[in-house]
Amino acid sequence: MVHRGGDHPDDLVLDASGALLYSDYTNGTISRLNADGSGTVVHRGLDGPEGMVLLADGTLVVAEENTNRLLAFPAGQARPVVLTTLPGRPVKVTCHQGVDGIAWDATTLSLVVPDPVTGTIYRIAPDGSSRTVLARGFVHPVGAAVATDGSVYVADECGGDVWRLGAGGSRTRAARASMPDDVALDGHGNLLVTDVRHIRHDVRRWPLGGGPSTVLAATGLIEPQGLLIDGSGRIYVADDQARVILRLTPTS
């Protein structure tokens, strides 16, 4: 465990210095994790911050769930600008909330953004100037990850399972989950998935080549959400209800 406090860690990203940033939907903040395990608020006043992506120029892109829009904090600035507003109109009812997880596609230098309200997956330019549809027909997609070859993986929280997008918006099942929230690729042919359904509430590793999953963490988790894998292969898991951030170090 690297953090336990009175806040509600949700999604995770590393900043330019390698420090962990975490969003807090409940308190409307983004905080930096300190070496002693405490958190320092770096941005506040947001309306349901969730997923984050750090761009090469230092701009922090944040998904604001309650407004269904993406905000951008240019490097060194405390006030955000609106990057884009997604078409769906969210409400605070399970499976009808707004934008959650977002991902960076290094092969096309674009953002991959699920719109949970409309069930649409978009590719969006980092400056918000363009938006194209990658796939439609999901129930409530909330998480995304992009492999080094450009393959896009999407977690459909209320439809179940994690899907790999193919040409023309087709999809194939990549992992099974009751209510997948976040997904991450470990660079060794595996997909990691957090499951927030309360009968499961775990973190699993699925081999992309097929085969059974491995439970990486479950004990003590209440609603595991954010996932991040750092350059050393260590896995960070944020649980907003348990109010913790865990660090897992795989042995195999």
mmCIF file of C-alpha atoms in Angstrom:
data_model
loop_
_atom_site.group_PDB
_atom_site.id
_atom_site.type_symbol
_atom_site.label_atom_id
_atom_site.label_comp_id
_atom_site.label_asym_id
_atom_site.label_seq_id
_atom_site.Cartn_x
_atom_site.Cartn_y
_atom_site.Cartn_z
ATOM 1 C CA MET A 1 0.000 0.000 0.000
ATOM 2 C CA VAL A 2 1.385 3.403 -0.936
ATOM 3 C CA HIS A 3 -1.520 5.612 0.120
ATOM 4 C CA ARG A 4 -4.379 5.552 2.616
ATOM 5 C CA GLY A 5 -6.264 8.684 3.547
ATOM 6 C CA GLY A 6 -9.519 10.553 3.789
ATOM 7 C CA ASP A 7 -9.762 11.110 0.037
ATOM 8 C CA HIS A 8 -11.119 8.801 -2.683
ATOM 9 C CA PRO A 9 -8.401 7.835 -5.229
ATOM 10 C CA ASP A 10 -9.928 6.971 -8.589
ATOM 11 C CA ASP A 11 -7.822 7.108 -11.762
ATOM 12 C CA LEU A 12 -4.037 7.311 -12.038
ATOM 13 C CA VAL A 13 -1.339 8.808 -14.239
ATOM 14 C CA LEU A 14 2.363 9.590 -13.855
ATOM 15 C CA ASP A 15 3.399 13.231 -14.166
ATOM 16 C CA ALA A 16 6.491 14.486 -15.968
ATOM 17 C CA SER A 17 8.663 13.922 -12.867
ATOM 18 C CA GLY A 18 7.445 10.340 -12.442
ATOM 19 C CA ALA A 19 5.208 11.157 -9.478
ATOM 20 C CA LEU A 20 1.789 9.530 -9.296
ATOM 21 C CA LEU A 21 -1.254 11.752 -9.815
ATOM 22 C CA TYR A 22 -4.697 10.535 -8.791
ATOM 23 C CA SER A 23 -8.150 11.931 -9.435
ATOM 24 C CA ASP A 24 -10.835 12.085 -6.761
ATOM 25 C CA TYR A 25 -14.366 12.126 -8.180
ATOM 26 C CA THR A 26 -15.963 12.656 -4.759
ATOM 27 C CA ASN A 27 -13.926 15.722 -3.781
ATOM 28 C CA GLY A 28 -13.424 17.133 -7.281
ATOM 29 C CA THR A 29 -9.652 17.152 -7.000
ATOM 30 C CA ILE A 30 -6.456 15.861 -8.554
ATOM 31 C CA SER A 31 -3.619 15.148 -6.141
ATOM 32 C CA ARG A 32 0.044 14.229 -6.294
ATOM 33 C CA LEU A 33 1.239 11.278 -4.213
ATOM 34 C CA ASN A 34 4.123 12.244 -1.938
ATOM 35 C CA ALA A 35 7.020 10.017 -0.888
ATOM 36 C CA ASP A 36 5.551 9.649 2.605
ATOM 37 C CA GLY A 37 2.225 8.346 1.233
ATOM 38 C CA SER A 38 0.294 11.563 1.708
ATOM 39 C CA GLY A 39 -1.414 13.449 -1.115
ATOM 40 C CA THR A 40 -1.075 17.076 -2.141
ATOM 41 C CA VAL A 41 -3.947 18.642 -4.106
ATOM 42 C CA VAL A 42 -2.736 20.178 -7.364
ATOM 43 C CA HIS A 43 -6.115 20.914 -8.983
ATOM 44 C CA ARG A 44 -9.503 21.405 -7.340
ATOM 45 C CA GLY A 45 -13.049 22.496 -8.161
ATOM 46 C CA LEU A 46 -13.666 19.838 -10.850
ATOM 47 C CA ASP A 47 -17.071 18.291 -11.453
ATOM 48 C CA GLY A 48 -16.327 14.605 -11.115
ATOM 49 C CA PRO A 49 -12.742 14.135 -12.388
ATOM 50 C CA GLU A 50 -11.920 10.628 -13.601
ATOM 51 C CA GLY A 51 -9.418 9.428 -16.242
ATOM 52 C CA MET A 52 -6.258 11.360 -17.078
ATOM 53 C CA VAL A 53 -3.654 11.464 -19.850
ATOM 54 C CA LEU A 54 -0.413 13.447 -19.753
ATOM 55 C CA LEU A 55 0.618 14.779 -23.178
ATOM 56 C CA ALA A 56 4.229 15.196 -24.323
ATOM 57 C CA ASP A 57 4.095 18.984 -23.877
ATOM 58 C CA GLY A 58 3.081 18.607 -20.227
ATOM 59 C CA THR A 59 -0.632 19.221 -20.742
ATOM 60 C CA LEU A 60 -2.798 17.145 -18.415
ATOM 61 C CA VAL A 61 -6.055 15.991 -20.027
ATOM 62 C CA VAL A 62 -8.811 15.096 -17.565
ATOM 63 C CA ALA A 63 -12.173 13.409 -18.118
ATOM 64 C CA GLU A 64 -14.881 15.297 -16.208
ATOM 65 C CA GLU A 65 -17.663 12.783 -15.696
ATOM 66 C CA ASN A 66 -20.568 14.976 -14.614
ATOM 67 C CA THR A 67 -20.247 17.310 -17.600
ATOM 68 C CA ASN A 68 -19.153 14.623 -20.117
ATOM 69 C CA ARG A 69 -16.276 16.705 -21.350
ATOM 70 C CA LEU A 70 -12.490 16.654 -21.512
ATOM 71 C CA LEU A 71 -10.544 19.404 -19.773
ATOM 72 C CA ALA A 72 -6.915 20.332 -20.428
ATOM 73 C CA PHE A 73 -4.502 21.831 -17.908
ATOM 74 C CA PRO A 74 -1.594 23.292 -19.912
ATOM 75 C CA ALA A 75 1.781 22.787 -18.206
ATOM 76 C CA GLY A 76 2.197 25.132 -15.266
ATOM 77 C CA GLN A 77 -1.385 26.411 -15.357
ATOM 78 C CA ALA A 78 -3.933 25.947 -12.586
ATOM 79 C CA ARG A 79 -7.034 26.730 -14.643
ATOM 80 C CA PRO A 80 -8.280 24.262 -17.259
ATOM 81 C CA VAL A 81 -9.605 24.881 -20.727
ATOM 82 C CA VAL A 82 -12.392 22.807 -22.249
ATOM 83 C CA LEU A 83 -10.857 20.504 -24.832
ATOM 84 C CA THR A 84 -14.145 19.032 -26.071
ATOM 85 C CA THR A 85 -17.650 18.122 -24.886
ATOM 86 C CA LEU A 86 -18.966 14.692 -25.808
ATOM 87 C CA PRO A 87 -22.475 14.349 -27.299
ATOM 88 C CA GLY A 88 -23.919 12.169 -24.516
ATOM 89 C CA ARG A 89 -25.729 13.839 -21.620
ATOM 90 C CA PRO A 90 -24.963 12.029 -18.339
ATOM 91 C CA VAL A 91 -27.113 11.596 -15.235
ATOM 92 C CA LYS A 92 -26.010 10.359 -11.831
ATOM 93 C CA VAL A 93 -27.616 6.956 -12.194
ATOM 94 C CA THR A 94 -25.683 3.693 -12.470
ATOM 95 C CA CYS A 95 -24.780 2.932 -16.069
ATOM 96 C CA HIS A 96 -25.782 6.419 -17.241
ATOM 97 C CA GLN A 97 -22.824 8.458 -15.968
ATOM 98 C CA GLY A 98 -20.474 10.422 -18.178
ATOM 99 C CA VAL A 99 -16.940 10.036 -19.496
ATOM 100 C CA ASP A 100 -14.641 8.000 -17.279
ATOM 101 C CA GLY A 101 -11.433 6.405 -18.542
ATOM 102 C CA ILE A 102 -9.436 7.835 -21.454
ATOM 103 C CA ALA A 103 -6.313 6.545 -23.194
ATOM 104 C CA TRP A 104 -3.437 7.777 -25.327
ATOM 105 C CA ASP A 105 -2.692 6.167 -28.679
ATOM 106 C CA ALA A 106 1.000 6.713 -29.380
ATOM 107 C CA THR A 107 0.692 5.217 -32.868
ATOM 108 C CA THR A 108 -1.670 7.970 -34.064
ATOM 109 C CA LEU A 109 -0.907 10.667 -31.446
ATOM 110 C CA SER A 110 -4.567 10.853 -30.466
ATOM 111 C CA LEU A 111 -6.852 10.286 -27.503
ATOM 112 C CA VAL A 112 -9.136 7.256 -27.371
ATOM 113 C CA VAL A 113 -12.267 8.251 -25.469
ATOM 114 C CA PRO A 114 -15.288 6.090 -24.625
ATOM 115 C CA ASP A 115 -18.581 8.001 -24.303
ATOM 116 C CA PRO A 116 -20.481 5.900 -21.746
ATOM 117 C CA VAL A 117 -23.784 7.676 -22.347
ATOM 118 C CA THR A 118 -24.046 6.897 -26.062
ATOM 119 C CA GLY A 119 -21.930 3.722 -26.052
ATOM 120 C CA THR A 120 -19.570 5.211 -28.641
ATOM 121 C CA ILE A 121 -15.766 5.052 -28.773
ATOM 122 C CA TYR A 122 -14.100 8.139 -30.251
ATOM 123 C CA ARG A 123 -10.655 9.072 -31.470
ATOM 124 C CA ILE A 124 -10.030 12.719 -30.563
ATOM 125 C CA ALA A 125 -7.159 14.995 -31.546
ATOM 126 C CA PRO A 126 -5.064 16.115 -28.540
ATOM 127 C CA ASP A 127 -6.151 19.721 -29.120
ATOM 128 C CA GLY A 128 -9.810 18.711 -29.434
ATOM 129 C CA SER A 129 -10.003 19.886 -33.041
ATOM 130 C CA SER A 130 -11.362 16.629 -34.483
ATOM 131 C CA ARG A 131 -13.430 13.656 -33.352
ATOM 132 C CA THR A 132 -14.011 10.427 -35.280
ATOM 133 C CA VAL A 133 -15.967 7.295 -34.382
ATOM 134 C CA LEU A 134 -14.018 4.090 -33.785
ATOM 135 C CA ALA A 135 -16.956 1.905 -32.710
ATOM 136 C CA ARG A 136 -20.568 2.059 -31.543
ATOM 137 C CA GLY A 137 -23.003 -0.214 -29.782
ATOM 138 C CA PHE A 138 -21.470 -0.572 -26.336
ATOM 139 C CA VAL A 139 -23.719 -0.459 -23.260
ATOM 140 C CA HIS A 140 -21.596 1.739 -20.978
ATOM 141 C CA PRO A 141 -17.906 1.802 -21.961
ATOM 142 C CA VAL A 142 -15.709 3.376 -19.314
ATOM 143 C CA GLY A 143 -12.114 2.227 -19.762
ATOM 144 C CA ALA A 144 -9.680 2.036 -22.657
ATOM 145 C CA ALA A 145 -6.106 0.999 -23.333
ATOM 146 C CA VAL A 146 -4.025 1.059 -26.515
ATOM 147 C CA ALA A 147 -1.300 -1.470 -27.329
ATOM 148 C CA THR A 148 1.982 -0.565 -29.005
ATOM 149 C CA ASP A 149 0.606 -1.871 -32.310
ATOM 150 C CA GLY A 150 -2.402 0.448 -32.053
ATOM 151 C CA SER A 151 -4.898 -2.218 -30.953
ATOM 152 C CA VAL A 152 -7.631 -0.657 -28.815
ATOM 153 C CA TYR A 153 -9.148 -2.424 -25.808
ATOM 154 C CA VAL A 154 -12.405 -1.202 -24.261
ATOM 155 C CA ALA A 155 -14.015 -2.090 -20.917
ATOM 156 C CA ASP A 156 -17.829 -2.164 -21.121
ATOM 157 C CA GLU A 157 -18.781 -1.671 -17.483
ATOM 158 C CA CYS A 158 -22.495 -2.329 -17.771
ATOM 159 C CA GLY A 159 -22.369 -4.612 -20.786
ATOM 160 C CA GLY A 160 -19.625 -6.774 -19.318
ATOM 161 C CA ASP A 161 -16.226 -7.933 -20.567
ATOM 162 C CA VAL A 162 -13.291 -6.212 -22.265
ATOM 163 C CA TRP A 163 -13.247 -6.039 -26.048
ATOM 164 C CA ARG A 164 -10.595 -5.582 -28.707
ATOM 165 C CA LEU A 165 -11.693 -3.287 -31.518
ATOM 166 C CA GLY A 166 -11.148 -4.412 -35.068
ATOM 167 C CA ALA A 167 -11.592 -2.956 -38.533
ATOM 168 C CA GLY A 168 -14.885 -1.230 -39.188
ATOM 169 C CA GLY A 169 -15.796 -1.153 -35.490
ATOM 170 C CA SER A 170 -15.918 -4.933 -35.105
ATOM 171 C CA ARG A 171 -14.919 -6.406 -31.767
ATOM 172 C CA THR A 172 -13.669 -9.602 -30.188
ATOM 173 C CA ARG A 173 -13.733 -10.491 -26.499
ATOM 174 C CA ALA A 174 -10.317 -10.063 -24.867
ATOM 175 C CA ALA A 175 -11.236 -10.710 -21.231
ATOM 176 C CA ARG A 176 -14.272 -11.605 -19.169
ATOM 177 C CA ALA A 177 -15.436 -9.387 -16.322
ATOM 178 C CA SER A 178 -18.710 -8.630 -14.566
ATOM 179 C CA MET A 179 -18.303 -4.842 -14.403
ATOM 180 C CA PRO A 180 -14.868 -3.939 -15.791
ATOM 181 C CA ASP A 181 -13.796 -0.410 -14.965
ATOM 182 C CA ASP A 182 -10.203 0.103 -16.031
ATOM 183 C CA VAL A 183 -7.795 -1.791 -18.251
ATOM 184 C CA ALA A 184 -4.032 -1.727 -18.744
ATOM 185 C CA LEU A 185 -1.484 -3.630 -20.834
ATOM 186 C CA ASP A 186 1.651 -4.868 -19.093
ATOM 187 C CA GLY A 187 3.876 -5.131 -22.178
ATOM 188 C CA HIS A 188 4.302 -8.884 -21.693
ATOM 189 C CA GLY A 189 1.227 -10.053 -23.559
ATOM 190 C CA ASN A 190 -1.242 -9.560 -20.716
ATOM 191 C CA LEU A 191 -4.301 -7.409 -20.101
ATOM 192 C CA LEU A 192 -5.078 -6.248 -16.554
ATOM 193 C CA VAL A 193 -8.672 -5.511 -15.575
ATOM 194 C CA THR A 194 -10.318 -4.041 -12.478
ATOM 195 C CA ASP A 195 -13.800 -5.401 -11.729
ATOM 196 C CA VAL A 196 -16.054 -3.209 -9.578
ATOM 197 C CA ARG A 197 -19.003 -5.590 -9.160
ATOM 198 C CA HIS A 198 -19.209 -6.114 -5.417
ATOM 199 C CA ILE A 199 -19.345 -9.899 -5.640
ATOM 200 C CA ARG A 200 -15.921 -9.817 -7.348
ATOM 201 C CA HIS A 201 -14.092 -6.511 -6.706
ATOM 202 C CA ASP A 202 -10.724 -7.753 -7.878
ATOM 203 C CA VAL A 203 -7.817 -7.158 -10.232
ATOM 204 C CA ARG A 204 -7.170 -9.881 -12.800
ATOM 205 C CA ARG A 205 -4.513 -10.557 -15.418
ATOM 206 C CA TRP A 206 -5.635 -12.094 -18.708
ATOM 207 C CA PRO A 207 -3.201 -13.476 -21.305
ATOM 208 C CA LEU A 208 -4.000 -11.925 -24.668
ATOM 209 C CA GLY A 209 -3.144 -15.196 -26.365
ATOM 210 C CA GLY A 210 -5.940 -16.977 -24.517
ATOM 211 C CA GLY A 211 -6.145 -18.982 -21.320
ATOM 212 C CA PRO A 212 -7.396 -18.539 -17.749
ATOM 213 C CA SER A 213 -7.044 -15.372 -15.725
ATOM 214 C CA THR A 214 -4.945 -14.836 -12.612
ATOM 215 C CA VAL A 215 -6.254 -12.892 -9.629
ATOM 216 C CA LEU A 216 -3.605 -10.332 -8.673
ATOM 217 C CA ALA A 217 -5.492 -8.652 -5.828
ATOM 218 C CA ALA A 218 -8.868 -8.977 -4.128
ATOM 219 C CA THR A 219 -8.532 -8.938 -0.340
ATOM 220 C CA GLY A 220 -9.422 -5.560 1.120
ATOM 221 C CA LEU A 221 -10.703 -4.124 -2.142
ATOM 222 C CA ILE A 222 -14.172 -2.573 -2.220
ATOM 223 C CA GLU A 223 -14.354 -0.785 -5.562
ATOM 224 C CA PRO A 224 -11.036 -1.028 -7.440
ATOM 225 C CA GLN A 225 -10.969 1.458 -10.278
ATOM 226 C CA GLY A 226 -7.787 3.056 -11.593
ATOM 227 C CA LEU A 227 -4.933 0.953 -12.995
ATOM 228 C CA LEU A 228 -1.428 2.044 -13.930
ATOM 229 C CA ILE A 229 1.728 0.104 -14.797
ATOM 230 C CA ASP A 230 4.990 2.018 -14.469
ATOM 231 C CA GLY A 231 8.212 1.575 -16.430
ATOM 232 C CA SER A 232 9.468 -1.020 -13.935
ATOM 233 C CA GLY A 233 6.364 -3.169 -14.324
ATOM 234 C CA ARG A 234 4.912 -2.284 -10.939
ATOM 235 C CA ILE A 235 1.116 -2.162 -10.879
ATOM 236 C CA TYR A 236 -0.796 0.583 -9.086
ATOM 237 C CA VAL A 237 -4.453 0.109 -8.166
ATOM 238 C CA ALA A 238 -6.720 2.864 -6.838
ATOM 239 C CA ASP A 239 -9.805 1.963 -4.791
ATOM 240 C CA ASP A 240 -12.020 4.982 -4.160
ATOM 241 C CA GLN A 241 -14.218 3.294 -1.548
ATOM 242 C CA ALA A 242 -11.415 1.613 0.387
ATOM 243 C CA ARG A 243 -9.581 4.953 0.049
ATOM 244 C CA VAL A 244 -6.280 3.357 -0.828
ATOM 245 C CA ILE A 245 -3.723 3.079 -3.600
ATOM 246 C CA LEU A 246 -1.974 -0.286 -3.741
ATOM 247 C CA ARG A 247 1.298 -1.142 -5.449
ATOM 248 C CA LEU A 248 1.734 -4.679 -6.723
ATOM 249 C CA THR A 249 5.084 -6.073 -7.848
ATOM 250 C CA PRO A 250 4.607 -9.131 -10.065
ATOM 251 C CA THR A 251 6.914 -12.082 -9.461
ATOM 252 C CA SER A 252 6.155 -13.739 -12.785
#
